[in-house]
Backbone as ProteinMPNN parsed JSONL, in Angstrom:
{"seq_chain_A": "XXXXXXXXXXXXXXXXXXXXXXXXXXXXXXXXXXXXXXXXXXXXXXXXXXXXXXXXXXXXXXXXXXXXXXXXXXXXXXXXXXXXXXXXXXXXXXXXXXXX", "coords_chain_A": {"N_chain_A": [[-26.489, -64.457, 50.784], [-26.579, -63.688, 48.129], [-26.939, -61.176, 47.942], [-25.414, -59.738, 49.469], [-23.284, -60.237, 47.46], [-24.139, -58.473, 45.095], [-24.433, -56.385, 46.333], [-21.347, -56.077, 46.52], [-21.155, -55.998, 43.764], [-22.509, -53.726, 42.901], [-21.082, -51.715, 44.574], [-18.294, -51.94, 43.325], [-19.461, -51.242, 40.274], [-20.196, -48.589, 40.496], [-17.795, -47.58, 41.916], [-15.968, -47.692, 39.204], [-17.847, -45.964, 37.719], [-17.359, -43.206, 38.752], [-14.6, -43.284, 38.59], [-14.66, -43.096, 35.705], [-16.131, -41.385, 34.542], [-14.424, -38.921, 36.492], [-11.998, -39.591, 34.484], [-13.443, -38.696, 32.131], [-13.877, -35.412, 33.005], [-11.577, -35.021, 32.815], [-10.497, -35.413, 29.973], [-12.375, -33.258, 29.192], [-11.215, -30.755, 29.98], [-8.932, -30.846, 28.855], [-10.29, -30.889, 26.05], [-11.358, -28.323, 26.235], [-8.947, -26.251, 26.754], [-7.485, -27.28, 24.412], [-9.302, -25.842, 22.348], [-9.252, -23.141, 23.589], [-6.953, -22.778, 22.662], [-6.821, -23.137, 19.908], [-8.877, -21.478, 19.088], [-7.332, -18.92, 19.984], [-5.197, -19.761, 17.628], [-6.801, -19.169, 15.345], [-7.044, -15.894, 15.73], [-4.681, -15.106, 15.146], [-4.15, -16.036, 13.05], [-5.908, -14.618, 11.152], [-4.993, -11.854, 11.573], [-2.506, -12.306, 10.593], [-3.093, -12.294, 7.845], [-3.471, -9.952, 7.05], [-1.783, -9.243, 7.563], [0.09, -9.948, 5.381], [-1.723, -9.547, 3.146], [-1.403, -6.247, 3.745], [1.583, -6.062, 2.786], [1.284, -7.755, 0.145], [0.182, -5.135, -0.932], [2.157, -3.136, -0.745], [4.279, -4.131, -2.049], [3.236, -4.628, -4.926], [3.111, -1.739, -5.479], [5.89, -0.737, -5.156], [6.496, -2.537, -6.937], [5.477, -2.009, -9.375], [6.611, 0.837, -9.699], [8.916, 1.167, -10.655], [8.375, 0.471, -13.958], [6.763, 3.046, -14.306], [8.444, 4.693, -13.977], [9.989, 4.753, -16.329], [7.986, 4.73, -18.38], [7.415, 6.964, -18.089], [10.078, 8.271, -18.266], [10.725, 7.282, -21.18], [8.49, 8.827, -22.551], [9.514, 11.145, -22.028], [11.97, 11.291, -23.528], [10.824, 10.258, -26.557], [9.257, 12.378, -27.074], [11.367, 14.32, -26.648], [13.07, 13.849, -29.285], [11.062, 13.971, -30.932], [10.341, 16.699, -30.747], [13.209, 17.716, -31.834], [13.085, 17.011, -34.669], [11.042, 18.56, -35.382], [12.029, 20.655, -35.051], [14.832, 20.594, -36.457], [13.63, 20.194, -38.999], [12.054, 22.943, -39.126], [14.168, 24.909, -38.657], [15.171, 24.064, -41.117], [13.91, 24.935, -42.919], [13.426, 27.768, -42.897], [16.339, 28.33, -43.481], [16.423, 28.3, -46.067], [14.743, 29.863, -46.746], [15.399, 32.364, -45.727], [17.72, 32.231, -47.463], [16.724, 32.581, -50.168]], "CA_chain_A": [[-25.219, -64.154, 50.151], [-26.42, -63.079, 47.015], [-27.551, -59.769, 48.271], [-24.002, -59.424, 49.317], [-22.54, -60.181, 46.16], [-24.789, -57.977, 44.397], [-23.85, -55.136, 46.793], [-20.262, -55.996, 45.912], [-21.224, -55.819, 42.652], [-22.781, -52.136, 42.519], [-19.933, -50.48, 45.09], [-17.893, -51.744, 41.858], [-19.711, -50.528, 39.447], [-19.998, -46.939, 41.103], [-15.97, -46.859, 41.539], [-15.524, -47.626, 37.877], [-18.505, -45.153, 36.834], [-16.444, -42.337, 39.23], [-13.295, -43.109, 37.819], [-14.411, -43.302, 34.246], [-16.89, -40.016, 34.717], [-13.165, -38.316, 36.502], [-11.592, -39.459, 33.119], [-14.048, -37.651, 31.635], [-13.496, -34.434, 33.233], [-10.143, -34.507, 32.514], [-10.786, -34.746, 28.676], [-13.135, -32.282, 29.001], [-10.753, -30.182, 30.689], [-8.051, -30.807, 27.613], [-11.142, -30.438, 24.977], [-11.501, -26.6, 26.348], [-7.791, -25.958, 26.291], [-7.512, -27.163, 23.036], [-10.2, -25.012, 21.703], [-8.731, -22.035, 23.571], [-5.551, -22.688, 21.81], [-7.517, -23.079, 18.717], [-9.459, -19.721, 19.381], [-5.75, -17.762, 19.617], [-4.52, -19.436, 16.005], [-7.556, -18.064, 14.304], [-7.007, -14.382, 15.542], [-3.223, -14.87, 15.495], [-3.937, -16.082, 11.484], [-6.348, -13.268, 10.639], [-3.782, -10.848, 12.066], [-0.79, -12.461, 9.729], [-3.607, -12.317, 7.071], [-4.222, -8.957, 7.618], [-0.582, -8.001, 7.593], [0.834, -9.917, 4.526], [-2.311, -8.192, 2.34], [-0.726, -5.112, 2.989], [2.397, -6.445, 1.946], [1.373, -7.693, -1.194], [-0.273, -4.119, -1.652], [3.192, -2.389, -0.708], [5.186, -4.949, -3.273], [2.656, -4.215, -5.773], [3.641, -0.219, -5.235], [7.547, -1.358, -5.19], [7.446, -3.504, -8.299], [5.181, -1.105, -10.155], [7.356, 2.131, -10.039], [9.848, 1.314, -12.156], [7.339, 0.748, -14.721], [6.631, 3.659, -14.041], [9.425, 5.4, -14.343], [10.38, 3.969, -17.536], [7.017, 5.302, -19.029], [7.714, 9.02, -17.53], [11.6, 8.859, -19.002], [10.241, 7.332, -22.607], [7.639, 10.164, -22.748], [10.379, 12.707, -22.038], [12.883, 11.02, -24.977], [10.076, 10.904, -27.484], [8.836, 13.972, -26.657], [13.011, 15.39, -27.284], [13.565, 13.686, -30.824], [10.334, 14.845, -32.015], [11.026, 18.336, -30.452], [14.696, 17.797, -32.394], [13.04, 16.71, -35.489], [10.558, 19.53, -35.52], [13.303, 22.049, -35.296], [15.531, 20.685, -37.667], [12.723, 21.064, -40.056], [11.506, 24.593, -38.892], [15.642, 25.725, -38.708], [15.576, 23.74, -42.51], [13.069, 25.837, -44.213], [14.14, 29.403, -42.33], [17.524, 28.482, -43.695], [16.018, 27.921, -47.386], [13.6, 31.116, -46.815], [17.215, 33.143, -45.637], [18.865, 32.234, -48.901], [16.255, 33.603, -50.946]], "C_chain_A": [[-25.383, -63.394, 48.843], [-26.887, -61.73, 46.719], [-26.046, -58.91, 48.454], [-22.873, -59.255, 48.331], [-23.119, -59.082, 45.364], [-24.692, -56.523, 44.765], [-22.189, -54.757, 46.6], [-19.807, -55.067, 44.431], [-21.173, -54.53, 42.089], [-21.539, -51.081, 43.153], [-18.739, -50.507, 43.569], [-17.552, -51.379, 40.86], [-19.543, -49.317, 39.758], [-18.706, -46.72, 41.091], [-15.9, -46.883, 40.172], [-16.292, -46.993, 37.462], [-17.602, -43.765, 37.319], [-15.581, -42.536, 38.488], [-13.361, -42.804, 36.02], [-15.067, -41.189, 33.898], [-15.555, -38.284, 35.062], [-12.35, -37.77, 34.862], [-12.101, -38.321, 32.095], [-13.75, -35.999, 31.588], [-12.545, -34.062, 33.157], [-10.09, -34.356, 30.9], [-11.843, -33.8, 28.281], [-12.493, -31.062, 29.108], [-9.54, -29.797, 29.231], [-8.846, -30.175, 26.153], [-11.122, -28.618, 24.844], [-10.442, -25.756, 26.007], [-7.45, -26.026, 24.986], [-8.187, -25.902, 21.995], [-10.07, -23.704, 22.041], [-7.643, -21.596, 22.711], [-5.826, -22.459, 20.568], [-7.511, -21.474, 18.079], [-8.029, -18.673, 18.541], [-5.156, -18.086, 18.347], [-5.375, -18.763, 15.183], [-7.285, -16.703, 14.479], [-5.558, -14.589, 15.04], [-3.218, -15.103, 13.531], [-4.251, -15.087, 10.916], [-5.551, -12.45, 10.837], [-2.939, -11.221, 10.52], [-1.69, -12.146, 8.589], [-3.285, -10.668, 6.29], [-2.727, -7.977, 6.758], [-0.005, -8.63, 6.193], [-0.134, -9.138, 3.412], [-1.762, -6.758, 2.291], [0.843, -5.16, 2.901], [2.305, -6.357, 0.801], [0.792, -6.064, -1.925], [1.212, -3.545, -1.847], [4.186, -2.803, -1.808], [4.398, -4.745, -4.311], [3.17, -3.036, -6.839], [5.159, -0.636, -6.093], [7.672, -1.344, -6.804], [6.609, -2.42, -9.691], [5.918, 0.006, -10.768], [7.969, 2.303, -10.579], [9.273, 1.178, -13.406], [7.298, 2.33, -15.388], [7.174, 5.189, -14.716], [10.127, 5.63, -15.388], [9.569, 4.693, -18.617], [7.081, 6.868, -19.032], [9.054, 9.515, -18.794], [11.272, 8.551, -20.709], [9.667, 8.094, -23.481], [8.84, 11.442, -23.343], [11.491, 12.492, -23.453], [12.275, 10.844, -25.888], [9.69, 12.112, -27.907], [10.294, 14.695, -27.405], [13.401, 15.154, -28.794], [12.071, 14.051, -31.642], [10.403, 16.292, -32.174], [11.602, 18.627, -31.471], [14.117, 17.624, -33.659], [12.214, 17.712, -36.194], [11.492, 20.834, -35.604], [13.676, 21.829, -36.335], [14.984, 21.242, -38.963], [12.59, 22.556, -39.972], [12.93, 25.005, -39.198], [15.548, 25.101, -40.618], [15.582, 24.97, -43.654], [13.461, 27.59, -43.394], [15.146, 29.289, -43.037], [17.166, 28.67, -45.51], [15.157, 29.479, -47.787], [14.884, 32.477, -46.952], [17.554, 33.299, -46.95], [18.221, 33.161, -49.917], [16.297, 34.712, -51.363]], "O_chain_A": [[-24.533, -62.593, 48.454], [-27.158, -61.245, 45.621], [-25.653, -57.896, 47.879], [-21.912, -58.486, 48.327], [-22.174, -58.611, 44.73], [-24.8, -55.597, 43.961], [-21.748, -53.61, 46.536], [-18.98, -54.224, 44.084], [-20.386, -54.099, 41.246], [-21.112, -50.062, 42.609], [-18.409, -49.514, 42.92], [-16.452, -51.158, 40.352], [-18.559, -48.81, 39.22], [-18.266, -45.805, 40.395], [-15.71, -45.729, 39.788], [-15.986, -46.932, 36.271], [-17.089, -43.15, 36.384], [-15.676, -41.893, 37.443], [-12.445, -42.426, 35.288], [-14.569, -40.231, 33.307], [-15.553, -37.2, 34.479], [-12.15, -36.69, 34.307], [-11.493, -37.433, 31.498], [-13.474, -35.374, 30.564], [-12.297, -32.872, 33.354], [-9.68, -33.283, 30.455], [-12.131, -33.606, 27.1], [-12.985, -30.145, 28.45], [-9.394, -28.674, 28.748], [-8.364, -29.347, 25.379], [-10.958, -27.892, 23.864], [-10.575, -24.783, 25.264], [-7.128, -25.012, 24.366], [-7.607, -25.258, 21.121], [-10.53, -22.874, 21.256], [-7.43, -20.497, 22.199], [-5.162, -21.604, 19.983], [-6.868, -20.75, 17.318], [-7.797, -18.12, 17.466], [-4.601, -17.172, 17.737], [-4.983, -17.906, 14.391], [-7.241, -16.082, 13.417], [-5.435, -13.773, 14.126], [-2.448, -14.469, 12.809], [-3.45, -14.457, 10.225], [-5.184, -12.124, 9.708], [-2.846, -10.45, 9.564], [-0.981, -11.412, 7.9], [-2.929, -10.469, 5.129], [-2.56, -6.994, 6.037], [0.544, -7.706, 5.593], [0.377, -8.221, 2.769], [-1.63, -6.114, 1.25], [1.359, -4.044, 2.966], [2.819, -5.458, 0.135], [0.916, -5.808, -3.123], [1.592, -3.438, -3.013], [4.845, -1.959, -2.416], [5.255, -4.568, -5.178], [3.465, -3.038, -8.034], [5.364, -0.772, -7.299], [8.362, -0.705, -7.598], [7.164, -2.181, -10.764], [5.955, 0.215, -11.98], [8.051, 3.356, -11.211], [9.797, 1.978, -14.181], [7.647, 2.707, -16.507], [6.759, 6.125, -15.399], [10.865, 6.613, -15.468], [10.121, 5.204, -19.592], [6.808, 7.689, -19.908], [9.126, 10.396, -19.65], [11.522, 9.453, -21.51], [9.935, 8.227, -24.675], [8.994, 12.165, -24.327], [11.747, 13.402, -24.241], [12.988, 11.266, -26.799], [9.841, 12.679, -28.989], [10.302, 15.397, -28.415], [13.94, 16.03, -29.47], [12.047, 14.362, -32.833], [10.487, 16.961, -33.203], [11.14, 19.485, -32.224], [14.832, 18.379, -34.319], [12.416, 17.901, -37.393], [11.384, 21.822, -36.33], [13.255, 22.458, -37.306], [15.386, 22.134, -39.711], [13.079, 23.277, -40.841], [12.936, 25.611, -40.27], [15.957, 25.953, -41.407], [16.295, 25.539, -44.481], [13.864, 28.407, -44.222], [15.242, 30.366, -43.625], [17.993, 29.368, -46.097], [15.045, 29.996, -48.898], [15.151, 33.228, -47.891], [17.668, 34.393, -47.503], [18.747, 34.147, -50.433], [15.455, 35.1, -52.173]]}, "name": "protein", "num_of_chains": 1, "seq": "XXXXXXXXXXXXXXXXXXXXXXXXXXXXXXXXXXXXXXXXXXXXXXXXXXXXXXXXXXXXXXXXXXXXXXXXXXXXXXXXXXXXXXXXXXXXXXXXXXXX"}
């Protein structure tokens, strides 16, 4: 009998190593998927990476120009009252030279 039991024993064991070994292959099966899924957020991040860098370059551009512009038009209105201030003088003394 106890040869019998002992053969009980192992058919058993063998179903529950199959079934557990199955198990297995099914989280193995999920492990890969996962890690494909994985895979696609890293490119899919680098990508967004990729694209808000040249964002922040283009908003850079953007927020710069008025700056920009500011520095160009300041130039040009310094530039006119010294112009204006240089004349007045130069027209001063012509007018003073005239009288003479």
């Amino acid at each position: 009998m106890e040869i019998h039991e002992r053969l009980a024993k192992l058919e058993a064991d063998e179903k529950n190593i199959f079934h557990q070994l199955s198990e297995i292959k099914d989280e193995v099966k999920d492990i890969r998927r996962l890690t494909l899924a994985v895979e696609k957020i890293a490119v899919k991040t680098e990508s967004i990476d990729s694209k808000v860098d040249d964002m922040g370059a283009r908003i850079s551009a953007v927020e710069s120009e008025p700056s920009d512009s500011f520095r160009h038009y300041k130039r040009l209105i310094v530039g006119a009252v010294i112009s204006a201030a240089i004349s007045s003088v130069v027209v001063a003394i012509l007018a003073l030279i005239m009288r003479t």
